[in-house]
Short mmCIF file of C-alpha atoms in Angstrom, two decimals:
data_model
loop_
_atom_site.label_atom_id
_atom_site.label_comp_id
_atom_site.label_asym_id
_atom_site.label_seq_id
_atom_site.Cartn_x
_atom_site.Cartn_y
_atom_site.Cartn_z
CA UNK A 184 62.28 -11.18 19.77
CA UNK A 185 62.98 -12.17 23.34
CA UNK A 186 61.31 -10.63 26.26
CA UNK A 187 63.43 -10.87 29.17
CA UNK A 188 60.23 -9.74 31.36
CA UNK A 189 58.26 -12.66 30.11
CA UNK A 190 57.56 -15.63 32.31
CA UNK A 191 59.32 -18.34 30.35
CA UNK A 192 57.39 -20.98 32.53
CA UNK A 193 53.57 -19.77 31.48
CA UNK A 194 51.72 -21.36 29.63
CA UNK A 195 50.09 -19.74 26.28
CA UNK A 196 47.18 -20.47 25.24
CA UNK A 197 45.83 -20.49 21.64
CA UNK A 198 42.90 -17.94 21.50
CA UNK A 199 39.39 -19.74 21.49
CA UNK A 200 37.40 -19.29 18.26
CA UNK A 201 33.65 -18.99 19.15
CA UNK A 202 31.40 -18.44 15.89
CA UNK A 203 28.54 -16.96 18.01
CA UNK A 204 31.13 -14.56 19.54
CA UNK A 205 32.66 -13.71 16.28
CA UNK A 206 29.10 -13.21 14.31
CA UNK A 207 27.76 -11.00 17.24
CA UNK A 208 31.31 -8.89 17.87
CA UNK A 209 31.14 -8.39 13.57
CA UNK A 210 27.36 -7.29 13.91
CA UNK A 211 28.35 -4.49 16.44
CA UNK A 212 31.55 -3.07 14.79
CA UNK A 213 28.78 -3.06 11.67
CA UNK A 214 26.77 -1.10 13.59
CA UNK A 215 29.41 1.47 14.08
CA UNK A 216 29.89 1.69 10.28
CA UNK A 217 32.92 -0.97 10.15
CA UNK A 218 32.88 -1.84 6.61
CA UNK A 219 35.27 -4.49 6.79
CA UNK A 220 33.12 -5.98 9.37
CA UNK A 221 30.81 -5.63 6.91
CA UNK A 222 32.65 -7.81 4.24
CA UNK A 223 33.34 -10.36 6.96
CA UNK A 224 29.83 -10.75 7.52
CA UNK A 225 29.03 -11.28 4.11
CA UNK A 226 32.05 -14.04 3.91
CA UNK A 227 30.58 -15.90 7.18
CA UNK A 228 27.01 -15.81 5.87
CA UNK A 229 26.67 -14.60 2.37
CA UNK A 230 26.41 -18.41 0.82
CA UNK A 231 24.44 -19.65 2.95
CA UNK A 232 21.53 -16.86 2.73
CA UNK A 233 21.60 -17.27 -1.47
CA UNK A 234 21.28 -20.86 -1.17
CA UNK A 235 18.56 -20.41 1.64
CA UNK A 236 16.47 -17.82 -0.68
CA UNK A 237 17.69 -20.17 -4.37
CA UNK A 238 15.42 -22.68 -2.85
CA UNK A 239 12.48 -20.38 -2.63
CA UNK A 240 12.54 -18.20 -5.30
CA UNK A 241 14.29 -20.76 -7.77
CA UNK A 242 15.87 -17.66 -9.25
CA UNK A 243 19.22 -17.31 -8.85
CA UNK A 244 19.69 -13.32 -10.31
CA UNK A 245 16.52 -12.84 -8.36
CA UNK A 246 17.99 -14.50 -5.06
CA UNK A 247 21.14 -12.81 -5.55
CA UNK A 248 18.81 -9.34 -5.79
CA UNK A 249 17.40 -10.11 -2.48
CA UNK A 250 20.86 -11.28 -0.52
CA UNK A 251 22.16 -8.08 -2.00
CA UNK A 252 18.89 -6.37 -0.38
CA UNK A 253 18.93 -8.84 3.07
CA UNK A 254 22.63 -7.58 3.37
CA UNK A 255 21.82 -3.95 3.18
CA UNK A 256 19.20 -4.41 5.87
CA UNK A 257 21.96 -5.77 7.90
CA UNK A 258 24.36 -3.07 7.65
CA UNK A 259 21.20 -0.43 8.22
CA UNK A 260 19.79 -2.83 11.09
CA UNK A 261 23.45 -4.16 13.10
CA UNK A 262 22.40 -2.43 16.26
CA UNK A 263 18.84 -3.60 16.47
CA UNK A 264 20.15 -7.68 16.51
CA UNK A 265 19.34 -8.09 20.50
CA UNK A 266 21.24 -11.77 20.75
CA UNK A 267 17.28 -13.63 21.31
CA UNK A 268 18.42 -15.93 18.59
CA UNK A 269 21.46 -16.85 16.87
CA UNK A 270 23.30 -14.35 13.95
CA UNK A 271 22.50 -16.68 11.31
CA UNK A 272 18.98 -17.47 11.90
CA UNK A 273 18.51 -13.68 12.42
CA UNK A 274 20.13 -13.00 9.19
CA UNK A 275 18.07 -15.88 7.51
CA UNK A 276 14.68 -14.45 9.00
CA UNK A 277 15.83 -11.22 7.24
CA UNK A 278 16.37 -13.00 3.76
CA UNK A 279 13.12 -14.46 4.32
CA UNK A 280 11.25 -11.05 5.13
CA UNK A 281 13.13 -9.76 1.58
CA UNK A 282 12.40 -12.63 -0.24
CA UNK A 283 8.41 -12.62 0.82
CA UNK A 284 8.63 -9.18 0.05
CA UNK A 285 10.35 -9.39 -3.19
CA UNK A 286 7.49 -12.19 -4.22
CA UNK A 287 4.54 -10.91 -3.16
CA UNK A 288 3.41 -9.91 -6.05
CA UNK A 289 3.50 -13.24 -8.06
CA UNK A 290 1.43 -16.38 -6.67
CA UNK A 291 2.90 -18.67 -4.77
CA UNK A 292 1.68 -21.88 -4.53
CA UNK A 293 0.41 -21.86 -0.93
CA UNK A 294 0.53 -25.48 1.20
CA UNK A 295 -1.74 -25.38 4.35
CA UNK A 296 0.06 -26.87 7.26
CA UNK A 297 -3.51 -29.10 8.05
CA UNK A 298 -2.80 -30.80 4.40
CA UNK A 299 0.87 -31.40 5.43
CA UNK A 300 0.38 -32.77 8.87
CA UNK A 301 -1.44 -35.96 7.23
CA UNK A 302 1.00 -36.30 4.86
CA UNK A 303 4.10 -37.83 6.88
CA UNK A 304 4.91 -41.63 5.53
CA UNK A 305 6.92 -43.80 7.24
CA UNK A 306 9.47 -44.28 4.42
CA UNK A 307 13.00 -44.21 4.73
CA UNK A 308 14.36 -40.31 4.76
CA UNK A 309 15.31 -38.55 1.12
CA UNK A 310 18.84 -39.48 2.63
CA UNK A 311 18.40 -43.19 2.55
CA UNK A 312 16.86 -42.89 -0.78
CA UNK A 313 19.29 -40.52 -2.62
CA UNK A 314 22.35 -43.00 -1.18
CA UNK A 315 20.82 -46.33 -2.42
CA UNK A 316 19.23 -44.77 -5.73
CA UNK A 317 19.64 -41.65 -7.00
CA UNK A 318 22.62 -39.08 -8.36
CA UNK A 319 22.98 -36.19 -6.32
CA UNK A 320 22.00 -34.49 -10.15
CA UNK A 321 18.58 -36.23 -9.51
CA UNK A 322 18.42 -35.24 -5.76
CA UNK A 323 18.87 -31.53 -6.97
CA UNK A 324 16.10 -31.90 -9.36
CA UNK A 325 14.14 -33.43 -7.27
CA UNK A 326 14.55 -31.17 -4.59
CA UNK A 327 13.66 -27.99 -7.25
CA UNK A 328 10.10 -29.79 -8.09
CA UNK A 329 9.07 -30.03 -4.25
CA UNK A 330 6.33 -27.10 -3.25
CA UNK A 331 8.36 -23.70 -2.18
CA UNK A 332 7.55 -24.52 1.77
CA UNK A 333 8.97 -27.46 1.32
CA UNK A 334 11.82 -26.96 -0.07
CA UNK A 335 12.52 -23.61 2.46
CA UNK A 336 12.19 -26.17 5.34
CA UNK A 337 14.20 -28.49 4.48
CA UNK A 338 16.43 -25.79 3.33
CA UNK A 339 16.92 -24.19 6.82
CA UNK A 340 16.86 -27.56 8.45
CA UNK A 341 19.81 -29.18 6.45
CA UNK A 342 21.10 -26.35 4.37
CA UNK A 343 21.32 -23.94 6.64
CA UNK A 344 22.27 -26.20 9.85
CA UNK A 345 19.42 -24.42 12.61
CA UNK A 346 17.96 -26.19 14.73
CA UNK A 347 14.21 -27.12 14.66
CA UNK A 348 13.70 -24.23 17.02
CA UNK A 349 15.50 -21.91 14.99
CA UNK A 350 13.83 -23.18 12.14
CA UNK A 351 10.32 -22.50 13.53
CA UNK A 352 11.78 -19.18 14.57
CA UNK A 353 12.34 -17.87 10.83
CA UNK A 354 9.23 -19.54 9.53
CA UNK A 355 6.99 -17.47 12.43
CA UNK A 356 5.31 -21.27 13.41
CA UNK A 357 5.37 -23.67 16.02
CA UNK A 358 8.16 -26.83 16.46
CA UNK A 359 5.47 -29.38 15.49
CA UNK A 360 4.20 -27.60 11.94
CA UNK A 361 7.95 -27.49 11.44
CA UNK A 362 8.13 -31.45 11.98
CA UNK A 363 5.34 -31.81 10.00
CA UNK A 364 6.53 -29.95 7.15
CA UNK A 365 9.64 -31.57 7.18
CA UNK A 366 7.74 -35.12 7.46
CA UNK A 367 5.92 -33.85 4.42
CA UNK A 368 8.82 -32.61 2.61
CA UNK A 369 10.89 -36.24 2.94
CA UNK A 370 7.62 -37.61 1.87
CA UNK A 371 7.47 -35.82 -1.26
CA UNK A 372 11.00 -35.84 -2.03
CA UNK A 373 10.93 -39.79 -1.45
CA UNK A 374 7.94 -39.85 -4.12
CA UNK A 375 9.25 -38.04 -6.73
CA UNK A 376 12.93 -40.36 -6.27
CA UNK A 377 10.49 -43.39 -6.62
CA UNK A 378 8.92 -42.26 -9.66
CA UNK A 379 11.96 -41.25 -11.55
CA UNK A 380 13.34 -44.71 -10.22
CA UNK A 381 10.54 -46.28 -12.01
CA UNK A 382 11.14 -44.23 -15.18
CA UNK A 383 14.76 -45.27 -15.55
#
């Protein structure tokens, strides 16, 4: 339709797409009860957080369980997010809360953080290894025989795109241990490729 009132000269401007200001402007409509908010949310983030909590539990009608559970705590806890971090490492720390929760009960194999710092190698990075070497099949595997806190840091790290002080945020440690773990972690991962290389 034309507008004869409109100023044929101005320009117009697409309107800017900001993830941040999207995630935080769904979290507060979900905190009024917005249901469709709600659903958005779950969209944004809802693949991410099961393949965060897949890698720790190893589970995947268990990990579902506890998305299903980290999503409810979202809708009950929208209006307590206070913006200190970013949505999606907020929502990840809650998956991680659930999924602690949820595994309490079994034994975990536990890795102290002492062990891993002596453990970085200065080998070329999973990456490297998986691109001259190995089928992403045989990444995957490898990936699902690597201790749980390994594969939850290197999860949130490269799965889950947060940054190393997001990272060390959810995990409730310092920058370095996170380094360290993820040192450890490439370490691992590049042992495991070797040895199946050698078994081929």
């Amino acid at each position: 339709m034309n507008d004869p009132h409109r100023d044929v000269g101005a320009a117009t401007f697409p309107p800017s797409h900001d993830p941040a200001c999207d995630d935080a402007g769904l979290l507060g409509r979900i905190g009024q009860g917005d249901e469709d908010a709600m659903a958005a949310f779950y969209r944004a983030h809802g693949r991410v957080v099961l393949a965060q909590v897949l890698l720790v539990t190893g589970e995947r009608v268990l990990a579902e369980e506890i998305v299903q559970d980290t999503m409810l705590a979202v809708w009950r806890g929208a209006g307590s997010f206070r913006g200190e971090s970013s949505v999606r490492s907020w929502v990840i720390a809650i998956a991680r809360r659930q999924t602690r929760d949820r595994l309490r009960s079994r034994r975990l194999q536990v890795v102290d953080d002492a062990f891993l710092a002596d453990q970085p190698g200065s080998d070329p990075g999973p990456e490297v290894t998986a691109l001259d070497r190995a089928e992403l099949a045989e990444v995957k595997g490898a990936i699902r025989e690597l201790a749980a806190a390994h594969r939850e840091v290197l999860g949130l790290a490269f799965g889950s795109g947060l940054s190393l002080p997001e990272v060390a945020g959810v995990l409730e440690i310092p920058v370095g241990t996170v380094k360290s773990r993820l040192a450890a972690a490439r370490t691992a991962l590049n042992r495991i490729l070797n040895e199946k290389g050698q078994n081929r």
